[in-house]
Amino acid sequence: MTVIERATLIGKRVPKMDAPEKASGKTRYIHDIDVSGQLWGKILRSARVHARIRRIDTSRAKALPGVHVVLTAADVPDQRPIGVNKDHPALKGDKVRCVRDEIAAVAADTEAIAQAALALIEVEYEDLPVIADPEAALAPGAPVINEKHADNVAMRFDYAHGDVAQGEAESDVVVEDSFKLHYVTHCCMGVSGVIAEFDASGNLLLHSNTQVPFLHKREFAEILGIDPGRIRIVQPPIGGGFGSKLDIYPFEIIAVYLARAARRPVKLVYTREEEFLASPTRQPVILRLRSGCRKDGSLTFRSVETLHDNGAYTSWGATTPFVMMQTFSSLYRVPHCKYHTTVAYTNNPYAGSFRGYGNLQATFAVESHMDKLAEAVGMDPLAFRLRNAQDPGEVTGQGMTFKSCGFKDCLRSAAERSGFLARHAEYRAAQGAGGRVKRGIGIASMLHVGGGACGTILKLDDFAHVTLMTGASEIGQGSETVLAQLVCEELGLPLSAVTVVNNDTDITPWDVGVHASRTTFIAGNSAIGAARKAKAKILAAAAKKTGVPEGELDLVGGFVVRAASGEAIVELAKLLRGLHFSDKAELVMTTHYYEPPSVHQDKGFKGDVSAAYAWATQVVEVEVDLDTGIVKMTKVTGAHDVGRVINRLGIEGQIEGGVVMGQGYALTENLVIEDGRVKNPSFRDYKLVTAPEIPEMDLAFIETMDGEGPQGAKGVGEAPAICIAAATANAICNATGVRIYELPFTPEKVYRALKGVAPKVAWRTRAAA
Amino acid sequence: MSRSVEIEFRLNGVVRRAAVRADMSALAMLRDVLGLTGTKYGCGEGECGACTILVDGASLNACLLFAVDCDGREVTTIEGLANDPAAQRLQRAFAEHGAVQCGFCTPGMVLQAGRILARAGQPDRATIQRGLEGNLCRCTGYKKIIDAVEAAAKERAA
C-alpha cells in the first residue's frame, strides 16, 4: 500500500507567496497601473493655515491646453462630509482650516499639465487666527475651527472603574507626571494613490490602496448617492499600510469627482512631499498620569487626563482613547482607575490610525510610572511588574477576560534572555562613575486587542486546486501566505495548491478591514471554517464512493487516506472530478463567516472586546553619549505571547519591522508642526531608521495556544512597535539617572535633559486646575 | 514645456533610443516613457533608494539622474536582471529569508545588494548594512534584508 506522509506548514519558515514577484519588480502597485483614456488628477491645497476664501478664479487653469476639468467646492454642491465626526468636506468652499485643505482639483492629459494648471488657479484669502495649541482651542472665546463643533471639542471619553480616591487613600506612594507625545507619520514606501473610473452605465470602479474596501464601498455609495452594488473596489498590491489607509480621504473622493466630471478615468498619485503634508499622522497626546501603590508593590490606582490635538477634522486618531484606556485599566491589575480625554480641534494636521493605535502613547506613560513606583518602594522593575501582571482567567475592571495570557512568561523570558536584572543593577551602580558613554537597560510590556468579522469563500477545482476568496487584504504583512497555510493544514495540500483572491469587492466576501492586528485571528478562523466545511463534504463523498466510514478518512498530501494508517485510497483531484460528473453532480465550494465571541463595549467602555488578547514584553538596551546626547539602541529582546506561531518567517518579520518602527518613534522620527505648518516634509529632514542603525534583536515566542485562535494563534501586527519608546525611556533613565517625559529622544532633547536645562513637561487640564 | 532631446543608450542589454525632455529624470523616462515600472518612485530626491538602477555598473538613484545623461551609457533596471544568476540568487535569498513584505523597496534593495556583492566578495554584516544605508524600508526592520544579502554572498562562495 502507498502511505502518504503527513506534513505540516504550521510554525515553519514559509516564504511569502508574493515574494518572487515583488523581488523581480513585476508587482504592479497603483503607481504602475495605467488605464486607457486615463487623465491625471492634481489637488490644489491651501496656502494658508486658517483663512476665509474670498475668491477662487480657475479660468486661467481651465484655459490651459490639456486641462479637462477644474473643480472647486462650488462645482460639487451638497458634498457629504466624511470622517469619524462627518465634519470634513473633500473640497473646502468658504474656509480653510489647515494646510492640507483641498480647495481645487484639476484633471489633465498629463501630470505635468495638471501641475502647471494648479499654478494658474488664483485664490484670495482672508486670514483668520491660527489655533495651533489644543489648550488654546479650549479657552473660552477661542475662534471656532470646525463649525460642526463650535466648542472646539471633537470628542470626550470618560472611563472609570473602582474609586480612585479610595485607591489613593490606600497608597503608600503616589507619583504624578505629565508626558508629551509627538507627531510621526506612516512613511509607507509607496505613496498614496487612486484610479477612479466610471463605466458606460455609471458604475464606479476604484483602484484603491484602502485597508477597508468594504467600508469604503458603502461610504462612496453615500457620497455619490448611488447603490453600493454599483461600486467595485479593486486593491492592487499595497506599498505599505500600517493603519494609514484605514480612513477615507479627500483625495480619493476628489479623484471620483474628477472622473465623474471628465467622463474619463482619473489617476491621482501623491508626491512624497504631498504624502508628508497630507497623510494622517500618529495621534499627538499630552497626558497627565497619577499612579499609586502600596509598600508591598501592589498598584492601588491610576488617574489619567489626556488632551488630544484633533487637528481641523476628525479621523481615527480621535478614537485612539478606546485603546489607550485599555492599557491604563487592564495591562496591570489596577483596582481603581479613572481616565478622561478631551479631543480638541486645532488648525494642525489631523491624526489617523497608526500601528498600535494610541497604545504607544499610553504604554510610554504607564511603563515610566511602573519604573518610578518600583524605585519608590525599593523593588526591582521586574519583580514590581510581576507583582501586578495579569494572569490567565483574570477579568479586569474594564470587563476584559483573559482566557490565554502569557504576560508573566513574557516578562520572565525577556528579562532572562537579556540578563535584565544583573545589567539593570550594574548600569545603575555605574551612573555616577566617569566615562562619556553610559549604558542602560529598560523594560516595558503591552496588551493589545483585535476583533471584527470576516467572510471566506473557498472552492476546489477539478485538479484539487483551491481558490481562497477572503475579505482580508494583504498589505505586505503576509496574510495571504498565512491564510493559505491554514487552509493547507485542513485540506492536506501543499501551498502551491492554493490561490488567494483578496482584493476585489465584486468577488470577495465582506470583511471589516485590515487593522487591529486582526487578520490572522479573524480571517484565519474564517478560512479554517470554510476549509473544514469543504473537508467534511469531500470526506462524505469519499465515504460514499469507497465504503470506508467518514470518521476513518482524512486528507493528506493530495489524497484521501485512511486516517489511522495513512494509506492512500483515492487521489483528491480524481475524487473531485468524479463528483463533477456524477449523477448528482456537485461542486466543492463552501463559505464561512467568522464573528468572534467578543462583545461590544457598553456606554461606560466596558466589555470583553476581544476574543483574545496579545501580550508582549520588550527589553531595550541603549548607550547614551553624555557629551552629545546621542542615544544608540544596541539591543532589543522581545518576548511575545502570540498564541501560536503560524509562519515563523512572517512573524519574525512583523516583529523586527515593528521594533524598528518603534525605534524611529523613540529616537529619530518627528514630524515638526509649527503654527499649523509641516516644517520637514521630506526624508531628508524626517529621519527614518536606516540599515546600519538597527539594534541586535532577540525574539522569543510564548505559545499559549489560545482556545479561540486559528491553530491557537493570536494577533501580532501592532504589538512589536508598542513598547519600544517606553522601554527606551526606562533604559535612558537606567543609564543616566535622568527621566525624560517627552518624545522623541533626539540628541538635543537628551542633551538638555542631561544638563538639567530641559523644561519639564507641565500640563494640567483647565477642568482640574 | 522644454524641448525634447534624442538619446541613445544600452538599456538592459538592448540599444534603445528615446526622445526625452531636457528636464526629465531617468526615473520618469524609465517608468513613463519606456514602461519599466520595476524602478519605483519613493521620494524623488535621492533619499529612499526605491529607484536604484545601475549605470555603467554603479548603483544610482534614477530620480537624481537626468534622462539625457543616460546617453551613451549602459543602464540596468530590475527587469534587466531577469536572467542574471547573481540577481536570481539574491531574489531567491530575499524570498527565503523573509526580506520582502510590502515589496515596494525590494527591487532597489536587490540592485543595491548586487552592487555590494560585486564590490566586496564576502562582505561582513557591517559592510552590508553600510551598503544598504541609502535604501529605506518601512516594513522589515532591515534585519531579514541583511540576512538575505549575507546568505546570497555565502551561497556564491560555496
Short mmCIF file of C-alpha atoms in Angstrom, two decimals, chain A residues 467-711:
data_model
loop_
_atom_site.label_atom_id
_atom_site.label_comp_id
_atom_site.label_asym_id
_atom_site.label_seq_id
_atom_site.Cartn_x
_atom_site.Cartn_y
_atom_site.Cartn_z
CA THR A 467 -9.14 29.27 -4.59
CA LEU A 468 -9.48 31.02 -1.27
CA MET A 469 -11.55 34.18 -1.56
CA THR A 470 -11.16 36.22 1.57
CA GLY A 471 -12.29 39.67 2.57
CA ALA A 472 -8.97 40.28 4.32
CA SER A 473 -6.48 42.37 2.36
CA GLU A 474 -2.76 41.73 2.02
CA ILE A 475 -0.81 44.89 2.83
CA GLY A 476 2.64 43.36 2.95
CA GLN A 477 2.11 41.75 6.32
CA GLY A 478 1.86 38.25 4.85
CA SER A 479 -1.79 37.42 5.48
CA GLU A 480 -2.13 35.79 2.07
CA THR A 481 0.50 33.20 2.97
CA VAL A 482 -0.79 32.60 6.50
CA LEU A 483 -4.36 32.06 5.30
CA ALA A 484 -3.13 29.66 2.62
CA GLN A 485 -1.11 27.76 5.25
CA LEU A 486 -4.17 27.37 7.47
CA VAL A 487 -6.24 26.03 4.58
CA CYS A 488 -3.46 23.65 3.53
CA GLU A 489 -3.36 22.31 7.06
CA GLU A 490 -7.06 21.42 6.94
CA LEU A 491 -7.10 20.01 3.42
CA GLY A 492 -3.74 18.25 3.42
CA LEU A 493 -2.48 20.17 0.41
CA PRO A 494 0.81 21.91 -0.42
CA LEU A 495 1.00 25.71 -0.54
CA SER A 496 1.30 25.58 -4.32
CA ALA A 497 -2.25 24.21 -4.46
CA VAL A 498 -3.75 27.46 -3.15
CA THR A 499 -4.51 30.74 -4.88
CA VAL A 500 -5.66 33.56 -2.65
CA VAL A 501 -8.05 36.18 -4.03
CA ASN A 502 -8.23 39.06 -1.60
CA ASN A 503 -8.55 42.31 -3.48
CA ASP A 504 -11.85 42.70 -5.30
CA THR A 505 -15.13 43.59 -3.61
CA ASP A 506 -17.10 42.07 -6.50
CA ILE A 507 -15.63 38.68 -5.61
CA THR A 508 -14.52 38.55 -2.02
CA PRO A 509 -16.93 38.28 0.90
CA TRP A 510 -17.29 41.04 3.45
CA ASP A 511 -14.57 41.90 5.93
CA VAL A 512 -14.28 44.85 8.26
CA GLY A 513 -10.76 45.66 7.03
CA VAL A 514 -7.08 45.18 7.83
CA HIS A 515 -6.43 46.70 11.23
CA ALA A 516 -6.32 45.90 14.92
CA SER A 517 -3.88 43.01 14.43
CA ARG A 518 -6.92 41.02 13.45
CA THR A 519 -6.26 39.30 10.14
CA THR A 520 -4.53 36.08 11.21
CA PHE A 521 -7.02 35.58 14.02
CA ILE A 522 -10.29 36.58 12.36
CA ALA A 523 -9.67 35.87 8.67
CA GLY A 524 -7.71 32.79 9.76
CA ASN A 525 -10.66 31.39 11.66
CA SER A 526 -12.92 32.23 8.75
CA ALA A 527 -10.63 30.42 6.29
CA ILE A 528 -10.36 27.40 8.58
CA GLY A 529 -14.16 27.31 8.89
CA ALA A 530 -14.59 27.23 5.12
CA ALA A 531 -11.84 24.62 4.72
CA ARG A 532 -13.41 22.37 7.37
CA LYS A 533 -16.76 22.52 5.61
CA ALA A 534 -15.04 21.59 2.34
CA LYS A 535 -13.23 18.74 4.04
CA ALA A 536 -16.46 17.40 5.52
CA LYS A 537 -18.08 17.49 2.11
CA ILE A 538 -15.14 15.74 0.47
CA LEU A 539 -14.89 13.02 3.11
CA ALA A 540 -18.64 12.37 2.95
CA ALA A 541 -18.36 11.91 -0.79
CA ALA A 542 -15.28 9.72 -0.40
CA ALA A 543 -17.03 7.56 2.19
CA LYS A 544 -19.93 7.06 -0.17
CA LYS A 545 -17.61 6.16 -3.00
CA THR A 546 -15.23 3.88 -1.09
CA GLY A 547 -17.44 2.44 1.61
CA VAL A 548 -14.95 3.45 4.29
CA PRO A 549 -16.74 5.38 7.07
CA GLU A 550 -16.13 9.13 7.02
CA GLY A 551 -14.69 9.09 10.51
CA GLU A 552 -11.86 6.83 9.36
CA LEU A 553 -10.85 9.05 6.46
CA ASP A 554 -8.54 12.04 6.24
CA LEU A 555 -6.97 14.30 3.64
CA VAL A 556 -3.19 14.10 3.38
CA GLY A 557 -0.78 15.11 0.63
CA GLY A 558 -3.47 15.48 -2.04
CA PHE A 559 -5.04 12.09 -1.28
CA VAL A 560 -7.99 10.75 0.63
CA VAL A 561 -6.31 8.38 3.08
CA ARG A 562 -7.20 6.06 5.91
CA ALA A 563 -6.70 8.28 8.95
CA ALA A 564 -5.09 5.58 11.07
CA SER A 565 -2.54 4.21 8.62
CA GLY A 566 -2.13 6.99 6.07
CA GLU A 567 -2.91 4.50 3.31
CA ALA A 568 -3.87 6.31 0.11
CA ILE A 569 -7.37 5.44 -1.07
CA VAL A 570 -8.07 7.87 -3.86
CA GLU A 571 -6.37 10.91 -5.28
CA LEU A 572 -8.27 14.01 -4.23
CA ALA A 573 -8.31 15.52 -7.74
CA LYS A 574 -9.77 12.31 -9.13
CA LEU A 575 -12.46 12.21 -6.46
CA LEU A 576 -13.40 15.81 -7.21
CA ARG A 577 -13.62 15.18 -10.95
CA GLY A 578 -15.83 12.22 -10.18
CA LEU A 579 -18.10 14.49 -8.15
CA HIS A 580 -18.45 16.93 -11.01
CA PHE A 581 -19.56 14.21 -13.40
CA SER A 582 -21.65 12.06 -11.08
CA ASP A 583 -25.43 11.77 -11.42
CA LYS A 584 -25.93 14.16 -8.55
CA ALA A 585 -23.11 16.42 -9.71
CA GLU A 586 -21.75 18.74 -7.07
CA LEU A 587 -19.03 21.31 -6.63
CA VAL A 588 -16.95 21.60 -3.51
CA MET A 589 -17.47 25.24 -2.76
CA THR A 590 -18.05 26.48 0.76
CA THR A 591 -18.49 29.71 2.63
CA HIS A 592 -17.81 30.65 6.21
CA TYR A 593 -18.41 33.81 8.14
CA TYR A 594 -16.48 34.18 11.36
CA GLU A 595 -17.69 36.53 14.03
CA PRO A 596 -15.51 36.34 17.14
CA PRO A 597 -17.16 35.68 20.52
CA SER A 598 -16.39 39.17 21.79
CA VAL A 599 -18.88 41.79 22.89
CA HIS A 600 -19.26 45.46 22.08
CA GLN A 601 -18.34 47.86 24.83
CA ASP A 602 -21.19 49.33 26.82
CA LYS A 603 -21.59 53.09 27.26
CA GLY A 604 -19.00 53.03 30.03
CA PHE A 605 -16.47 51.44 27.63
CA LYS A 606 -16.70 48.13 29.47
CA GLY A 607 -16.91 44.69 27.95
CA ASP A 608 -14.84 41.77 26.71
CA VAL A 609 -13.98 43.48 23.42
CA SER A 610 -11.53 40.97 22.03
CA ALA A 611 -11.79 37.22 21.61
CA ALA A 612 -8.10 37.03 22.50
CA TYR A 613 -5.54 39.42 23.89
CA ALA A 614 -1.92 39.65 22.76
CA TRP A 615 0.86 40.28 25.27
CA ALA A 616 4.49 41.22 24.93
CA THR A 617 7.48 42.37 26.93
CA GLN A 618 10.40 44.13 25.33
CA VAL A 619 13.76 44.92 26.87
CA VAL A 620 15.74 47.72 25.25
CA GLU A 621 19.44 48.36 25.75
CA VAL A 622 20.99 51.71 24.94
CA GLU A 623 24.23 53.62 25.00
CA VAL A 624 23.90 57.29 25.88
CA ASP A 625 26.69 59.65 24.88
CA LEU A 626 26.78 62.23 27.67
CA ASP A 627 28.70 64.75 25.53
CA THR A 628 26.34 64.70 22.55
CA GLY A 629 23.04 63.36 23.85
CA ILE A 630 23.10 60.70 21.14
CA VAL A 631 21.22 57.56 22.18
CA LYS A 632 22.19 54.39 20.39
CA MET A 633 19.80 51.46 20.62
CA THR A 634 22.05 48.43 20.84
CA LYS A 635 19.72 45.54 21.54
CA VAL A 636 16.05 44.66 21.79
CA THR A 637 14.92 41.45 23.43
CA GLY A 638 11.27 40.70 22.80
CA ALA A 639 9.04 38.01 24.25
CA HIS A 640 5.65 37.86 22.57
CA ASP A 641 2.60 35.87 23.55
CA VAL A 642 1.36 35.21 20.02
CA GLY A 643 -0.81 32.24 20.92
CA ARG A 644 0.99 30.11 18.40
CA VAL A 645 3.45 30.79 15.59
CA ILE A 646 1.85 30.05 12.21
CA ASN A 647 4.61 31.32 9.92
CA ARG A 648 7.88 31.81 11.77
CA LEU A 649 9.45 33.81 8.96
CA GLY A 650 6.43 36.06 8.72
CA ILE A 651 6.04 36.65 12.44
CA GLU A 652 9.73 37.45 12.89
CA GLY A 653 9.41 39.93 10.05
CA GLN A 654 6.39 41.56 11.66
CA ILE A 655 8.17 41.89 14.98
CA GLU A 656 11.51 43.09 13.61
CA GLY A 657 9.73 45.66 11.45
CA GLY A 658 7.64 46.80 14.39
CA VAL A 659 10.67 47.08 16.66
CA VAL A 660 12.46 49.31 14.17
CA MET A 661 9.32 51.40 13.67
CA GLY A 662 9.24 51.76 17.46
CA GLN A 663 12.91 52.72 17.40
CA GLY A 664 12.10 55.52 14.95
CA TYR A 665 9.24 56.70 17.19
CA ALA A 666 11.56 56.71 20.19
CA LEU A 667 14.70 58.22 18.71
CA THR A 668 14.59 59.81 15.28
CA GLU A 669 11.18 60.46 13.77
CA ASN A 670 9.48 63.77 14.38
CA LEU A 671 7.03 65.48 12.07
CA VAL A 672 7.64 69.08 13.06
CA ILE A 673 4.47 71.19 13.03
CA GLU A 674 4.82 74.89 13.76
CA ASP A 675 1.79 77.17 13.72
CA GLY A 676 -0.04 74.56 11.72
CA ARG A 677 2.67 74.17 9.09
CA VAL A 678 4.62 70.98 8.44
CA LYS A 679 8.28 72.01 8.53
CA ASN A 680 10.00 68.82 7.38
CA PRO A 681 8.00 67.13 4.61
CA SER A 682 10.85 65.02 3.20
CA PHE A 683 13.05 62.05 4.05
CA ARG A 684 15.97 64.49 4.26
CA ASP A 685 14.51 66.15 7.31
CA TYR A 686 12.22 63.41 8.64
CA LYS A 687 14.63 60.77 9.77
CA LEU A 688 13.68 57.12 9.32
CA VAL A 689 15.93 54.47 10.83
CA THR A 690 18.35 53.05 8.24
CA ALA A 691 20.02 49.64 7.95
CA PRO A 692 23.22 50.42 9.90
CA GLU A 693 21.27 51.77 12.89
CA ILE A 694 19.10 48.80 13.78
CA PRO A 695 19.62 47.10 17.12
CA GLU A 696 20.51 43.48 17.61
CA MET A 697 17.18 41.67 18.01
CA ASP A 698 16.49 38.57 20.06
CA LEU A 699 12.92 37.29 19.85
CA ALA A 700 11.10 34.68 21.89
CA PHE A 701 7.63 33.40 21.23
CA ILE A 702 5.39 32.42 24.09
CA GLU A 703 2.91 29.94 22.69
CA THR A 704 -0.16 29.99 24.90
CA MET A 705 -2.33 28.16 22.33
CA ASP A 706 -5.37 30.38 22.54
CA GLY A 707 -8.53 28.29 22.58
CA GLU A 708 -10.33 30.51 20.10
CA GLY A 709 -7.34 31.27 17.87
CA PRO A 710 -6.72 29.62 14.49
CA GLN A 711 -4.35 26.76 15.38
#
